[in-house]
């Protein structure tokens, strides 16, 4: 006589559901731990950091600087111009202090760079940018290029700049945030004014530690 296999099928079905629930539980647990581990840092752009698009500018030494120069590096990037009366020199000094605070950080020592992007290419020649950056830190990289080339970098990141006429001369209006770009060319940090070098350097250490666990 044929045995009724219904109880066995029922047990197998329950076991399968239990197994699925178990693995879902493990996944959810891991996901919740990952979410819980996200640093609570103002301006930390995770889990969907903006990606730096392809661009091509020129350094103060006449060399091409593109997205490839960001890959494999941790880059602090600031947009300004050398004739800026207050925000830019203050920010550059804060970036210098940040670099000094990170002097003993192994990751920054091996992969760190600070990039100044001039949004005033008509006045900021290679010589002027070199002299300007040397006043703060000779290790800083300065880049610029024609407006259409600059917008290839700035527009996808929401960085704004504009020429403002003021009589016989002009000034530049621009975003004043400092960006932190990871080795994959993504903006992981956006530090708004007022810039605090101690906070920025501490945030860098926390972000790079998180990145080592969850590089994305």
PDB file of C-alpha atoms in Angstrom:
ATOM      1  CA  UNK A   1       0.000   0.000   0.000  1.00  0.00           C
ATOM      2  CA  UNK A   2       1.334   3.454  -0.931  1.00  0.00           C
ATOM      3  CA  UNK A   3       2.339   5.488   2.093  1.00  0.00           C
ATOM      4  CA  UNK A   4       1.009   9.011   2.550  1.00  0.00           C
ATOM      5  CA  UNK A   5       4.027  11.269   1.972  1.00  0.00           C
ATOM      6  CA  UNK A   6       2.162  14.482   2.892  1.00  0.00           C
ATOM      7  CA  UNK A   7       3.709  14.806   6.389  1.00  0.00           C
ATOM      8  CA  UNK A   8       7.194  14.394   4.943  1.00  0.00           C
ATOM      9  CA  UNK A   9       6.528  16.989   2.280  1.00  0.00           C
ATOM     10  CA  UNK A  10       5.157  19.298   4.921  1.00  0.00           C
ATOM     11  CA  UNK A  11       8.216  18.820   7.105  1.00  0.00           C
ATOM     12  CA  UNK A  12      10.535  19.373   4.120  1.00  0.00           C
ATOM     13  CA  UNK A  13       8.650  22.529   3.204  1.00  0.00           C
ATOM     14  CA  UNK A  14       8.887  23.849   6.757  1.00  0.00           C
ATOM     15  CA  UNK A  15      12.608  23.031   6.825  1.00  0.00           C
ATOM     16  CA  UNK A  16      13.152  24.878   3.535  1.00  0.00           C
ATOM     17  CA  UNK A  17      11.263  27.921   4.819  1.00  0.00           C
ATOM     18  CA  UNK A  18      13.266  27.821   8.046  1.00  0.00           C
ATOM     19  CA  UNK A  19      16.534  27.656   6.102  1.00  0.00           C
ATOM     20  CA  UNK A  20      15.521  30.614   3.944  1.00  0.00           C
ATOM     21  CA  UNK A  21      14.507  32.558   7.028  1.00  0.00           C
ATOM     22  CA  UNK A  22      17.837  31.699   8.657  1.00  0.00           C
ATOM     23  CA  UNK A  23      19.884  33.042   5.741  1.00  0.00           C
ATOM     24  CA  UNK A  24      17.685  36.111   5.428  1.00  0.00           C
ATOM     25  CA  UNK A  25      18.267  36.672   9.125  1.00  0.00           C
ATOM     26  CA  UNK A  26      22.029  36.435   8.670  1.00  0.00           C
ATOM     27  CA  UNK A  27      21.926  38.847   5.719  1.00  0.00           C
ATOM     28  CA  UNK A  28      19.687  41.301   7.570  1.00  0.00           C
ATOM     29  CA  UNK A  29      21.903  41.093  10.629  1.00  0.00           C
ATOM     30  CA  UNK A  30      24.985  41.821   8.545  1.00  0.00           C
ATOM     31  CA  UNK A  31      23.213  44.661   6.776  1.00  0.00           C
ATOM     32  CA  UNK A  32      22.073  46.190  10.049  1.00  0.00           C
ATOM     33  CA  UNK A  33      25.611  45.946  11.432  1.00  0.00           C
ATOM     34  CA  UNK A  34      26.950  47.587   8.313  1.00  0.00           C
ATOM     35  CA  UNK A  35      24.352  50.370   8.584  1.00  0.00           C
ATOM     36  CA  UNK A  36      25.064  50.787  12.283  1.00  0.00           C
ATOM     37  CA  UNK A  37      28.779  51.108  11.567  1.00  0.00           C
ATOM     38  CA  UNK A  38      28.347  54.089   9.222  1.00  0.00           C
ATOM     39  CA  UNK A  39      30.187  57.040  10.816  1.00  0.00           C
ATOM     40  CA  UNK A  40      27.896  59.816  11.958  1.00  0.00           C
ATOM     41  CA  UNK A  41      29.927  62.595  10.359  1.00  0.00           C
ATOM     42  CA  UNK A  42      28.319  65.724   8.905  1.00  0.00           C
ATOM     43  CA  UNK A  43      28.851  65.698   5.155  1.00  0.00           C
ATOM     44  CA  UNK A  44      29.735  61.979   4.910  1.00  0.00           C
ATOM     45  CA  UNK A  45      28.190  60.991   1.569  1.00  0.00           C
ATOM     46  CA  UNK A  46      27.352  57.325   2.040  1.00  0.00           C
ATOM     47  CA  UNK A  47      26.041  54.938   0.713  1.00  0.00           C
ATOM     48  CA  UNK A  48      25.655  56.778  -2.640  1.00  0.00           C
ATOM     49  CA  UNK A  49      28.696  59.044  -3.049  1.00  0.00           C
ATOM     50  CA  UNK A  50      28.867  61.212  -6.204  1.00  0.00           C
ATOM     51  CA  UNK A  51      31.335  60.014  -8.811  1.00  0.00           C
ATOM     52  CA  UNK A  52      33.927  62.358 -10.283  1.00  0.00           C
ATOM     53  CA  UNK A  53      33.433  62.313 -14.046  1.00  0.00           C
ATOM     54  CA  UNK A  54      36.163  62.395 -16.669  1.00  0.00           C
ATOM     55  CA  UNK A  55      37.936  65.761 -16.943  1.00  0.00           C
ATOM     56  CA  UNK A  56      41.251  67.163 -18.105  1.00  0.00           C
ATOM     57  CA  UNK A  57      42.948  70.216 -16.579  1.00  0.00           C
ATOM     58  CA  UNK A  58      46.538  71.424 -16.255  1.00  0.00           C
ATOM     59  CA  UNK A  59      48.737  71.664 -13.155  1.00  0.00           C
ATOM     60  CA  UNK A  60      50.899  74.617 -12.144  1.00  0.00           C
ATOM     61  CA  UNK A  61      53.804  72.665 -13.631  1.00  0.00           C
ATOM     62  CA  UNK A  62      52.170  72.351 -17.049  1.00  0.00           C
ATOM     63  CA  UNK A  63      51.224  68.678 -16.663  1.00  0.00           C
ATOM     64  CA  UNK A  64      47.848  67.171 -17.476  1.00  0.00           C
ATOM     65  CA  UNK A  65      45.683  66.380 -14.454  1.00  0.00           C
ATOM     66  CA  UNK A  66      42.667  64.148 -14.999  1.00  0.00           C
ATOM     67  CA  UNK A  67      40.439  61.741 -13.115  1.00  0.00           C
ATOM     68  CA  UNK A  68      43.255  59.198 -13.351  1.00  0.00           C
ATOM     69  CA  UNK A  69      45.322  61.387 -11.011  1.00  0.00           C
ATOM     70  CA  UNK A  70      42.676  60.937  -8.331  1.00  0.00           C
ATOM     71  CA  UNK A  71      42.507  57.149  -8.557  1.00  0.00           C
ATOM     72  CA  UNK A  72      44.495  55.382  -5.863  1.00  0.00           C
ATOM     73  CA  UNK A  73      44.670  58.605  -3.843  1.00  0.00           C
ATOM     74  CA  UNK A  74      42.791  60.291  -1.033  1.00  0.00           C
ATOM     75  CA  UNK A  75      42.318  63.837  -2.285  1.00  0.00           C
ATOM     76  CA  UNK A  76      41.136  66.960  -0.504  1.00  0.00           C
ATOM     77  CA  UNK A  77      39.885  69.293  -3.249  1.00  0.00           C
ATOM     78  CA  UNK A  78      39.001  72.979  -2.945  1.00  0.00           C
ATOM     79  CA  UNK A  79      37.761  75.405  -5.602  1.00  0.00           C
ATOM     80  CA  UNK A  80      38.781  79.060  -5.505  1.00  0.00           C
ATOM     81  CA  UNK A  81      41.012  81.722  -7.049  1.00  0.00           C
ATOM     82  CA  UNK A  82      44.248  83.414  -6.065  1.00  0.00           C
ATOM     83  CA  UNK A  83      42.819  86.942  -5.804  1.00  0.00           C
ATOM     84  CA  UNK A  84      40.110  85.820  -3.392  1.00  0.00           C
ATOM     85  CA  UNK A  85      40.356  88.224  -0.429  1.00  0.00           C
ATOM     86  CA  UNK A  86      39.279  86.062   2.493  1.00  0.00           C
ATOM     87  CA  UNK A  87      37.601  82.656   2.037  1.00  0.00           C
ATOM     88  CA  UNK A  88      40.324  81.131  -0.151  1.00  0.00           C
ATOM     89  CA  UNK A  89      43.424  82.076   1.851  1.00  0.00           C
ATOM     90  CA  UNK A  90      41.684  81.050   5.072  1.00  0.00           C
ATOM     91  CA  UNK A  91      40.706  77.702   3.564  1.00  0.00           C
ATOM     92  CA  UNK A  92      44.179  77.109   2.149  1.00  0.00           C
ATOM     93  CA  UNK A  93      45.681  77.766   5.571  1.00  0.00           C
ATOM     94  CA  UNK A  94      43.175  75.344   7.111  1.00  0.00           C
ATOM     95  CA  UNK A  95      44.139  72.711   4.543  1.00  0.00           C
ATOM     96  CA  UNK A  96      47.790  73.235   5.393  1.00  0.00           C
ATOM     97  CA  UNK A  97      46.979  72.702   9.075  1.00  0.00           C
ATOM     98  CA  UNK A  98      44.926  69.615   8.185  1.00  0.00           C
ATOM     99  CA  UNK A  99      47.882  68.136   6.330  1.00  0.00           C
ATOM    100  CA  UNK A 100      50.134  68.822   9.302  1.00  0.00           C
ATOM    101  CA  UNK A 101      47.652  67.108  11.637  1.00  0.00           C
ATOM    102  CA  UNK A 102      47.708  64.075   9.336  1.00  0.00           C
ATOM    103  CA  UNK A 103      51.503  63.954   9.114  1.00  0.00           C
ATOM    104  CA  UNK A 104      51.614  60.770  11.211  1.00  0.00           C
ATOM    105  CA  UNK A 105      48.649  59.116   9.492  1.00  0.00           C
ATOM    106  CA  UNK A 106      49.903  56.182   7.426  1.00  0.00           C
ATOM    107  CA  UNK A 107      47.113  56.332   4.851  1.00  0.00           C
ATOM    108  CA  UNK A 108      47.498  60.043   4.209  1.00  0.00           C
ATOM    109  CA  UNK A 109      51.294  59.753   4.105  1.00  0.00           C
ATOM    110  CA  UNK A 110      51.048  57.120   1.352  1.00  0.00           C
ATOM    111  CA  UNK A 111      47.983  58.286  -0.574  1.00  0.00           C
ATOM    112  CA  UNK A 112      47.080  61.817   0.471  1.00  0.00           C
ATOM    113  CA  UNK A 113      47.084  64.940  -1.685  1.00  0.00           C
ATOM    114  CA  UNK A 114      45.548  68.399  -1.576  1.00  0.00           C
ATOM    115  CA  UNK A 115      44.282  69.845  -4.849  1.00  0.00           C
ATOM    116  CA  UNK A 116      43.455  73.525  -5.409  1.00  0.00           C
ATOM    117  CA  UNK A 117      41.245  74.141  -8.454  1.00  0.00           C
ATOM    118  CA  UNK A 118      41.381  77.712  -9.750  1.00  0.00           C
ATOM    119  CA  UNK A 119      38.076  78.827 -11.257  1.00  0.00           C
ATOM    120  CA  UNK A 120      39.715  82.014 -12.570  1.00  0.00           C
ATOM    121  CA  UNK A 121      41.852  80.795 -15.492  1.00  0.00           C
ATOM    122  CA  UNK A 122      41.983  84.242 -17.128  1.00  0.00           C
ATOM    123  CA  UNK A 123      44.132  85.623 -14.311  1.00  0.00           C
ATOM    124  CA  UNK A 124      45.523  82.533 -12.592  1.00  0.00           C
ATOM    125  CA  UNK A 125      48.478  81.564 -14.750  1.00  0.00           C
ATOM    126  CA  UNK A 126      50.762  78.664 -13.885  1.00  0.00           C
ATOM    127  CA  UNK A 127      53.309  81.087 -12.403  1.00  0.00           C
ATOM    128  CA  UNK A 128      50.718  82.839 -10.240  1.00  0.00           C
ATOM    129  CA  UNK A 129      49.249  79.569  -8.973  1.00  0.00           C
ATOM    130  CA  UNK A 130      52.745  78.261  -8.183  1.00  0.00           C
ATOM    131  CA  UNK A 131      53.613  81.364  -6.181  1.00  0.00           C
ATOM    132  CA  UNK A 132      50.248  81.273  -4.398  1.00  0.00           C
ATOM    133  CA  UNK A 133      50.504  77.623  -3.380  1.00  0.00           C
ATOM    134  CA  UNK A 134      54.153  77.908  -2.355  1.00  0.00           C
ATOM    135  CA  UNK A 135      53.098  80.492   0.212  1.00  0.00           C
ATOM    136  CA  UNK A 136      50.973  77.832   1.918  1.00  0.00           C
ATOM    137  CA  UNK A 137      52.536  74.474   1.078  1.00  0.00           C
ATOM    138  CA  UNK A 138      54.760  73.436  -1.824  1.00  0.00           C
ATOM    139  CA  UNK A 139      53.185  69.974  -1.759  1.00  0.00           C
ATOM    140  CA  UNK A 140      49.803  71.320  -2.844  1.00  0.00           C
ATOM    141  CA  UNK A 141      48.712  70.616  -6.419  1.00  0.00           C
ATOM    142  CA  UNK A 142      47.123  73.472  -8.375  1.00  0.00           C
ATOM    143  CA  UNK A 143      45.023  72.863 -11.471  1.00  0.00           C
ATOM    144  CA  UNK A 144      42.964  74.998 -13.860  1.00  0.00           C
ATOM    145  CA  UNK A 145      41.828  75.244 -17.449  1.00  0.00           C
ATOM    146  CA  UNK A 146      39.290  76.917 -19.737  1.00  0.00           C
ATOM    147  CA  UNK A 147      35.789  77.346 -18.355  1.00  0.00           C
ATOM    148  CA  UNK A 148      34.364  74.538 -20.474  1.00  0.00           C
ATOM    149  CA  UNK A 149      37.040  72.205 -19.114  1.00  0.00           C
ATOM    150  CA  UNK A 150      36.429  73.313 -15.534  1.00  0.00           C
ATOM    151  CA  UNK A 151      32.699  72.628 -15.823  1.00  0.00           C
ATOM    152  CA  UNK A 152      33.447  69.026 -16.839  1.00  0.00           C
ATOM    153  CA  UNK A 153      34.719  68.626 -13.281  1.00  0.00           C
ATOM    154  CA  UNK A 154      32.470  71.006 -11.347  1.00  0.00           C
ATOM    155  CA  UNK A 155      29.011  70.568 -12.867  1.00  0.00           C
ATOM    156  CA  UNK A 156      28.484  66.847 -12.044  1.00  0.00           C
ATOM    157  CA  UNK A 157      29.569  67.576  -8.460  1.00  0.00           C
ATOM    158  CA  UNK A 158      27.255  70.551  -7.970  1.00  0.00           C
ATOM    159  CA  UNK A 159      30.177  72.961  -7.565  1.00  0.00           C
ATOM    160  CA  UNK A 160      29.219  76.438  -8.767  1.00  0.00           C
ATOM    161  CA  UNK A 161      31.342  79.368  -9.880  1.00  0.00           C
ATOM    162  CA  UNK A 162      30.610  82.584 -11.740  1.00  0.00           C
ATOM    163  CA  UNK A 163      32.366  85.791 -12.757  1.00  0.00           C
ATOM    164  CA  UNK A 164      30.948  88.885 -11.038  1.00  0.00           C
ATOM    165  CA  UNK A 165      31.770  92.225 -12.675  1.00  0.00           C
ATOM    166  CA  UNK A 166      32.758  95.011 -10.293  1.00  0.00           C
ATOM    167  CA  UNK A 167      33.543  98.154 -12.250  1.00  0.00           C
ATOM    168  CA  UNK A 168      36.863  97.922 -14.055  1.00  0.00           C
ATOM    169  CA  UNK A 169      37.597  94.489 -12.642  1.00  0.00           C
ATOM    170  CA  UNK A 170      35.743  91.403 -11.528  1.00  0.00           C
ATOM    171  CA  UNK A 171      35.656  88.837  -8.772  1.00  0.00           C
ATOM    172  CA  UNK A 172      34.653  85.186  -8.691  1.00  0.00           C
ATOM    173  CA  UNK A 173      31.732  83.737  -6.783  1.00  0.00           C
ATOM    174  CA  UNK A 174      32.263  80.047  -5.992  1.00  0.00           C
ATOM    175  CA  UNK A 175      31.335  77.137  -3.765  1.00  0.00           C
ATOM    176  CA  UNK A 176      33.523  77.065  -0.675  1.00  0.00           C
ATOM    177  CA  UNK A 177      33.226  73.438   0.432  1.00  0.00           C
ATOM    178  CA  UNK A 178      36.183  71.085   0.699  1.00  0.00           C
ATOM    179  CA  UNK A 179      35.647  67.723  -0.990  1.00  0.00           C
ATOM    180  CA  UNK A 180      37.231  64.458   0.117  1.00  0.00           C
ATOM    181  CA  UNK A 181      37.626  62.104  -2.846  1.00  0.00           C
ATOM    182  CA  UNK A 182      38.350  58.419  -2.270  1.00  0.00           C
ATOM    183  CA  UNK A 183      40.764  56.178  -4.254  1.00  0.00           C
ATOM    184  CA  UNK A 184      37.913  55.134  -6.559  1.00  0.00           C
ATOM    185  CA  UNK A 185      37.185  58.705  -7.614  1.00  0.00           C
ATOM    186  CA  UNK A 186      34.074  59.152  -5.463  1.00  0.00           C
ATOM    187  CA  UNK A 187      33.265  62.111  -3.223  1.00  0.00           C
ATOM    188  CA  UNK A 188      32.933  60.603   0.254  1.00  0.00           C
ATOM    189  CA  UNK A 189      33.120  63.844   2.223  1.00  0.00           C
ATOM    190  CA  UNK A 190      31.880  67.398   1.822  1.00  0.00           C
ATOM    191  CA  UNK A 191      33.105  69.798   4.500  1.00  0.00           C
ATOM    192  CA  UNK A 192      31.238  73.100   4.597  1.00  0.00           C
ATOM    193  CA  UNK A 193      32.391  76.351   6.166  1.00  0.00           C
ATOM    194  CA  UNK A 194      33.565  77.135   8.732  1.00  0.00           C
ATOM    195  CA  UNK A 195      36.391  74.656   8.182  1.00  0.00           C
ATOM    196  CA  UNK A 196      37.920  73.144  11.302  1.00  0.00           C
ATOM    197  CA  UNK A 197      41.243  71.380  10.546  1.00  0.00           C
ATOM    198  CA  UNK A 198      40.997  69.225  13.663  1.00  0.00           C
ATOM    199  CA  UNK A 199      37.496  68.052  12.746  1.00  0.00           C
ATOM    200  CA  UNK A 200      38.479  67.448   9.112  1.00  0.00           C
ATOM    201  CA  UNK A 201      41.566  65.430  10.051  1.00  0.00           C
ATOM    202  CA  UNK A 202      39.608  63.349  12.572  1.00  0.00           C
ATOM    203  CA  UNK A 203      36.860  62.775  10.005  1.00  0.00           C
ATOM    204  CA  UNK A 204      39.472  61.634   7.497  1.00  0.00           C
ATOM    205  CA  UNK A 205      40.725  58.982   9.904  1.00  0.00           C
ATOM    206  CA  UNK A 206      37.211  57.728  10.662  1.00  0.00           C
ATOM    207  CA  UNK A 207      36.201  57.674   6.985  1.00  0.00           C
ATOM    208  CA  UNK A 208      39.330  55.844   5.841  1.00  0.00           C
ATOM    209  CA  UNK A 209      38.871  53.273   8.608  1.00  0.00           C
ATOM    210  CA  UNK A 210      35.284  52.717   7.480  1.00  0.00           C
ATOM    211  CA  UNK A 211      36.420  52.548   3.843  1.00  0.00           C
ATOM    212  CA  UNK A 212      38.898  49.796   4.691  1.00  0.00           C
ATOM    213  CA  UNK A 213      35.972  47.668   5.946  1.00  0.00           C
ATOM    214  CA  UNK A 214      33.398  48.615   3.316  1.00  0.00           C
ATOM    215  CA  UNK A 215      35.196  49.912   0.184  1.00  0.00           C
ATOM    216  CA  UNK A 216      31.980  49.667  -1.844  1.00  0.00           C
TER     217      UNK A 216
END
